[in-house]
Amino acid sequence: MEKSTEERKTEALQSIIHRQEARQAAIGERKQQRLEDADPGESARAFFVQFKEKSQQILTSLESSKMQDRAALAHHFDRLAREIRLLDQYLTDSIRFLPTYDVQTSQQQIRRLETILTETQDDILPKKKFAFKSRKQKPNGQKQVQAPVDLAVSTKAEMGSNTSLLDSFKLVVTRKSDATIKLTAPEVSGKDVEISSLRNCTVEIAGQPNALHMRDLKSCKVCIGPVSRSLLLHECTGCEFHIACQQLRIHTSTATDFHIHVTSKAIIEDCRDLRFAKYAWTYDGIEEDYRVSGLRRDVNNWDKVDDFNWLNPTEASPNWSIMPPGAQQHRILPQSE
């Protein structure tokens, strides 16, 4: 039976889509292979040249802020905030071949640029002063009650327009105990998420964060949807992580389980008693989040881990292991501080 015109059009469109998907997959494979084949020393040298040059350009622009036309200042500061964010992202993308000390030094330089931007912005465009106004008494003698504000989870939208422009690109979760924290795609997509100082907490993040940094978590369970680029983790103990990302780097952590989907090799340093298993966390919309994040579903190096403290190529590192099939997650223990 001869196919209708509509059926032929549909088949042609599907063929084009399949070719485009195959082309994108081939490009991704070549890109990943170039990253794996690159000489770390050469890559590090190229990074420092670019990082120093870009940092100096931003600093020079900051120093010239007072000479800008006042009407153009908002755009000027917004552009600098974006450039600092891109520099931070460049560092995050490069951590796989940089020594820890150099990563920390570069992070300090980025924080310095952020501080100078905020101080310059406040100096040239000072915040408006305000005073408390007397409140009108409600009928029947009822007092007007202000709803409490939780500053432990904050973004620019929640804190008001007088915060630094950099806050629009970040979401911070910190200083929580015995809490369940759920963040949705509109809250995290395209942002750098920072999580720190949590105790006995459960964290669920759906969406596509740009990058994620976690520090000082104790006895927590953290489940995260596809992260577009990198995840950096420090000082975590007795936790359980479900992570999907492009690059994963773990520092100074102990007695913790990782269920991961990672397209490059995970890196650990100054760690012990870590266990790894395949990522299996799911939620409504995760397939779309994978698509938007660009994280490849068909590449997962969950069982390939580089230990920077173990240089013997003929013996496996004693600091990490593969989680036995069917093992129960029993590492999380209640903790009081």
Coordinates of C-alpha atoms in Angstrom, one line a residue:
M1 CA 0.0 0.0 0.0
E2 CA 1.4 3.4 -1.0
K3 CA 2.2 5.7 1.8
S4 CA 0.3 9.0 2.1
T5 CA 2.0 12.3 1.7
E6 CA 1.6 13.0 5.4
E7 CA 3.3 9.7 6.3
R8 CA 6.2 10.4 4.0
K9 CA 6.7 13.8 5.5
T10 CA 6.7 12.3 9.0
E11 CA 9.3 9.7 8.0
A12 CA 11.5 12.3 6.5
L13 CA 11.3 14.5 9.6
Q14 CA 12.1 11.5 11.8
S15 CA 15.1 10.7 9.6
I16 CA 16.4 14.3 9.9
I17 CA 16.0 14.2 13.7
H18 CA 17.8 10.8 14.0
R19 CA 20.7 12.2 11.9
Q20 CA 20.9 15.3 14.1
E21 CA 20.9 13.2 17.2
A22 CA 23.7 11.0 15.8
R23 CA 25.7 14.0 14.8
Q24 CA 25.4 15.5 18.3
A25 CA 26.3 12.2 19.9
A26 CA 29.5 12.0 17.7
I27 CA 30.4 15.6 18.6
G28 CA 30.0 14.8 22.3
E29 CA 32.2 11.7 22.0
R30 CA 35.0 13.6 20.2
K31 CA 34.8 16.3 22.8
Q32 CA 35.0 13.9 25.7
Q33 CA 37.9 12.0 24.0
R34 CA 39.8 15.3 23.6
L35 CA 39.4 16.0 27.3
E36 CA 40.7 12.5 28.2
D37 CA 43.6 12.7 25.8
A38 CA 44.7 16.2 26.8
D39 CA 48.0 16.6 28.7
P40 CA 47.0 17.9 32.2
G41 CA 50.2 20.0 32.4
E42 CA 49.5 21.8 29.1
S43 CA 45.8 22.2 30.1
A44 CA 46.7 23.7 33.4
R45 CA 49.2 26.1 31.8
A46 CA 46.6 27.2 29.3
F47 CA 44.1 27.7 32.1
F48 CA 46.3 30.0 34.1
V49 CA 47.1 32.2 31.1
Q50 CA 43.4 32.6 30.3
F51 CA 42.4 33.0 33.9
K52 CA 45.0 35.6 34.7
E53 CA 44.2 37.6 31.6
K54 CA 40.4 37.5 32.2
S55 CA 40.8 38.4 35.9
Q56 CA 42.9 41.4 35.0
Q57 CA 40.4 42.6 32.4
I58 CA 37.6 42.4 35.0
L59 CA 39.7 44.2 37.6
T60 CA 40.5 47.0 35.1
S61 CA 36.8 47.4 34.2
L62 CA 36.0 47.6 37.9
E63 CA 38.6 50.3 38.4
S64 CA 37.1 52.4 35.6
S65 CA 33.6 52.2 37.0
K66 CA 33.6 55.8 38.3
M67 CA 34.3 57.1 34.8
Q68 CA 31.2 55.4 33.4
D69 CA 28.1 57.4 32.5
R70 CA 25.7 57.1 35.4
A71 CA 22.9 56.0 33.1
A72 CA 25.0 53.1 31.9
L73 CA 26.2 51.9 35.4
A74 CA 23.5 49.3 35.8
H75 CA 24.4 47.7 32.5
H76 CA 28.1 48.0 33.4
F77 CA 27.8 46.2 36.7
D78 CA 25.5 43.6 35.2
R79 CA 28.1 42.8 32.5
L80 CA 30.9 42.5 35.1
A81 CA 28.7 40.2 37.3
R82 CA 28.2 37.9 34.3
E83 CA 31.9 37.9 33.4
I84 CA 32.8 36.9 37.0
R85 CA 30.2 34.2 36.8
L86 CA 31.7 32.9 33.5
L87 CA 35.2 33.0 35.0
D88 CA 33.9 30.9 38.0
Q89 CA 32.3 28.5 35.5
Y90 CA 35.7 28.3 33.6
L91 CA 37.4 27.3 36.9
T92 CA 34.7 24.7 37.6
D93 CA 35.1 23.2 34.2
S94 CA 38.9 23.0 34.7
I95 CA 39.1 21.4 38.2
R96 CA 39.7 17.9 36.8
F97 CA 43.3 18.8 35.8
L98 CA 44.2 21.4 38.4
P99 CA 46.0 20.8 41.7
T100 CA 43.9 21.4 44.8
Y101 CA 46.0 24.4 45.9
D102 CA 45.6 26.1 42.5
V103 CA 41.8 25.5 42.6
Q104 CA 41.6 27.1 46.0
T105 CA 43.8 30.1 45.0
S106 CA 41.7 30.7 41.9
Q107 CA 38.5 30.5 44.0
Q108 CA 39.9 33.1 46.3
Q109 CA 40.7 35.4 43.3
I110 CA 37.1 35.0 42.1
R111 CA 35.7 35.8 45.6
R112 CA 38.0 38.9 45.7
L113 CA 36.5 40.1 42.4
E114 CA 33.0 39.5 43.7
T115 CA 33.9 41.6 46.8
I116 CA 35.3 44.4 44.8
L117 CA 32.3 44.4 42.5
T118 CA 29.9 44.6 45.5
E119 CA 31.9 47.3 47.2
T120 CA 32.3 49.4 44.0
Q121 CA 28.6 49.0 43.3
D122 CA 27.7 50.2 46.8
D123 CA 30.1 53.1 46.6
I124 CA 28.9 54.4 43.3
L125 CA 25.2 53.4 43.6
P126 CA 24.6 53.6 47.4
K127 CA 21.5 51.8 48.8
K128 CA 18.6 54.0 49.7
K129 CA 18.2 54.7 53.4
F130 CA 15.0 53.7 55.1
A131 CA 13.3 54.2 58.4
F132 CA 10.7 52.2 60.2
K133 CA 7.2 53.6 60.0
S134 CA 4.6 53.3 62.7
R135 CA 2.1 50.6 61.9
K136 CA -1.5 51.1 62.0
Q137 CA -3.4 49.1 64.6
K138 CA -5.8 46.5 63.2
P139 CA -9.4 46.6 64.2
N140 CA -10.4 45.0 67.5
G141 CA -7.0 45.6 68.9
Q142 CA -5.3 42.8 66.8
K143 CA -1.6 43.4 66.1
Q144 CA -0.2 43.0 62.6
V145 CA 2.2 40.1 62.5
Q146 CA 5.1 39.9 60.1
A147 CA 5.7 36.5 58.6
P148 CA 9.1 35.0 59.5
V149 CA 11.8 35.1 56.8
D150 CA 14.1 32.1 56.5
L151 CA 17.5 33.5 55.5
A152 CA 19.1 30.1 55.4
V153 CA 17.7 29.6 51.8
S154 CA 18.2 32.8 49.8
T155 CA 18.2 34.1 46.3
K156 CA 18.2 37.6 44.9
A157 CA 14.5 37.6 44.4
E158 CA 13.9 36.7 48.0
M159 CA 16.4 39.2 49.4
G160 CA 15.4 42.3 47.4
S161 CA 16.8 44.4 44.6
N162 CA 19.6 46.0 46.8
T163 CA 21.6 42.7 46.9
S164 CA 24.6 42.2 44.7
L165 CA 23.9 41.3 41.0
L166 CA 25.8 38.1 41.6
D167 CA 23.1 36.8 43.8
S168 CA 20.8 36.4 40.8
F169 CA 23.0 33.5 39.7
K170 CA 23.3 31.7 43.0
L171 CA 21.1 29.9 45.5
V172 CA 22.4 29.2 49.0
V173 CA 21.2 26.6 51.5
T174 CA 23.1 26.7 54.8
R175 CA 22.9 26.1 58.6
K176 CA 20.0 23.6 58.8
S177 CA 19.4 20.7 61.1
D178 CA 16.8 17.9 61.0
A179 CA 15.1 19.5 58.0
T180 CA 13.7 18.3 54.7
I181 CA 14.6 20.7 51.9
K182 CA 13.1 20.4 48.4
L183 CA 14.1 22.7 45.6
T184 CA 12.3 22.7 42.2
A185 CA 13.5 23.4 38.6
P186 CA 12.4 27.1 38.6
E187 CA 14.4 27.7 41.7
V188 CA 17.7 26.1 40.6
S189 CA 17.9 25.8 36.8
G190 CA 20.8 27.7 35.4
K191 CA 22.1 28.7 38.9
D192 CA 25.1 27.8 40.9
V193 CA 23.8 26.1 44.1
E194 CA 25.8 26.2 47.3
I195 CA 24.9 23.9 50.2
S196 CA 26.8 24.0 53.6
S197 CA 26.6 23.2 57.3
L198 CA 23.7 20.8 57.3
R199 CA 23.0 18.2 60.0
N200 CA 20.6 15.2 59.7
C201 CA 18.9 16.7 56.7
T202 CA 17.3 15.4 53.5
V203 CA 17.8 17.5 50.4
E204 CA 16.1 16.9 47.0
I205 CA 16.9 19.1 44.0
A206 CA 15.0 18.7 40.8
G207 CA 16.0 20.7 37.7
Q208 CA 19.3 21.6 36.0
P209 CA 21.7 23.5 38.3
N210 CA 24.6 25.0 36.5
A211 CA 27.1 23.8 39.1
L212 CA 26.8 22.7 42.7
H213 CA 29.2 23.1 45.7
M214 CA 28.6 21.3 49.0
R215 CA 30.6 21.6 52.2
D216 CA 30.4 20.4 55.8
L217 CA 27.4 18.0 55.6
K218 CA 26.9 15.4 58.4
S219 CA 24.5 12.5 58.4
C220 CA 22.5 13.9 55.4
K221 CA 20.8 12.4 52.3
V222 CA 21.1 14.5 49.2
C223 CA 19.4 13.7 45.9
I224 CA 20.2 15.9 42.9
G225 CA 18.9 16.0 39.3
P226 CA 21.3 16.4 36.3
V227 CA 23.9 19.1 37.0
S228 CA 24.9 20.8 33.7
R229 CA 28.6 20.9 34.6
S230 CA 30.5 20.2 37.8
L231 CA 29.9 19.2 41.4
L232 CA 32.5 20.0 44.1
L233 CA 32.2 18.5 47.6
H234 CA 34.2 19.1 50.8
E235 CA 34.1 17.7 54.4
C236 CA 31.1 15.4 54.3
T237 CA 30.8 12.5 56.7
G238 CA 28.2 9.7 57.1
C239 CA 26.1 10.9 54.2
E240 CA 24.3 9.4 51.1
F241 CA 24.5 11.2 47.8
H242 CA 22.6 10.6 44.6
I243 CA 24.3 12.8 42.0
A244 CA 24.2 13.2 38.2
C245 CA 26.8 15.6 36.7
Q246 CA 29.5 16.1 34.1
Q247 CA 32.4 16.3 36.6
L248 CA 32.6 15.2 40.3
R249 CA 35.4 16.1 42.7
I250 CA 35.3 15.0 46.4
H251 CA 37.6 16.3 49.1
T252 CA 38.2 15.5 52.8
S253 CA 35.1 13.2 53.1
T254 CA 34.6 9.9 55.0
A255 CA 32.2 7.1 55.5
T256 CA 29.9 8.2 52.7
D257 CA 28.0 6.5 49.8
F258 CA 27.7 7.9 46.3
H259 CA 25.2 6.8 43.7
I260 CA 26.4 8.7 40.7
H261 CA 26.0 9.3 37.0
V262 CA 29.2 11.1 35.8
T263 CA 30.4 11.5 32.2
S264 CA 34.1 11.9 33.3
K265 CA 35.9 10.1 36.0
A266 CA 35.1 11.1 39.6
I267 CA 38.1 12.4 41.5
I268 CA 38.6 12.0 45.3
E269 CA 41.3 13.5 47.4
D270 CA 42.1 13.2 51.2
C271 CA 39.1 10.8 51.5
R272 CA 38.5 7.4 53.0
D273 CA 35.8 4.8 53.3
L274 CA 33.8 6.0 50.3
R275 CA 31.5 3.6 48.4
F276 CA 30.1 4.1 44.8
A277 CA 27.1 2.7 43.0
K278 CA 25.1 3.6 39.9
Y279 CA 22.7 6.5 40.0
A280 CA 19.1 5.4 40.1
W281 CA 17.2 8.4 41.6
T282 CA 14.2 9.6 39.5
Y283 CA 11.3 12.0 39.6
D284 CA 8.7 13.4 37.2
G285 CA 10.4 15.4 34.5
I286 CA 14.0 14.0 34.9
E287 CA 14.2 13.0 31.2
E288 CA 13.5 16.6 30.2
D289 CA 16.1 17.8 32.8
Y290 CA 18.7 15.5 31.3
R291 CA 17.9 16.9 27.8
V292 CA 18.2 20.5 28.9
S293 CA 21.3 20.0 31.0
G294 CA 23.1 18.3 28.0
L295 CA 24.3 15.5 30.3
R296 CA 24.6 12.3 28.2
R297 CA 22.5 9.4 29.4
D298 CA 24.6 6.8 27.5
V299 CA 27.9 7.7 29.2
N300 CA 28.3 6.9 32.9
N301 CA 31.7 6.3 34.5
W302 CA 30.2 5.6 38.0
D303 CA 32.7 2.9 38.7
K304 CA 35.8 4.7 37.5
V305 CA 37.3 6.8 40.3
D306 CA 40.7 8.6 40.4
D307 CA 42.2 8.9 43.9
F308 CA 44.8 11.7 44.0
N309 CA 46.3 10.3 47.2
W310 CA 46.9 6.8 45.7
L311 CA 49.6 6.7 43.0
N312 CA 50.2 3.0 42.7
P313 CA 48.8 1.9 39.3
T314 CA 49.0 -1.8 40.1
E315 CA 46.9 -1.8 43.2
A316 CA 43.4 -0.5 43.9
S317 CA 43.0 2.5 46.2
P318 CA 41.9 1.4 49.7
N319 CA 40.0 4.7 50.1
W320 CA 37.0 3.7 47.9
S321 CA 35.1 0.7 46.8
I322 CA 32.1 -0.5 44.7
M323 CA 29.0 -0.9 46.7
P324 CA 27.9 -4.6 46.7
P325 CA 24.7 -5.3 44.8
G326 CA 21.7 -5.0 46.9
A327 CA 23.5 -3.3 49.8
Q328 CA 21.3 -1.3 52.1
Q329 CA 22.1 2.4 52.7
H330 CA 23.0 2.3 56.4
R331 CA 25.7 4.9 56.6
I332 CA 23.5 7.7 57.8
L333 CA 23.5 7.9 61.6
P334 CA 21.6 10.5 63.7
Q335 CA 24.0 13.2 64.9
S336 CA 23.6 15.8 67.5
E337 CA 25.8 18.9 67.8

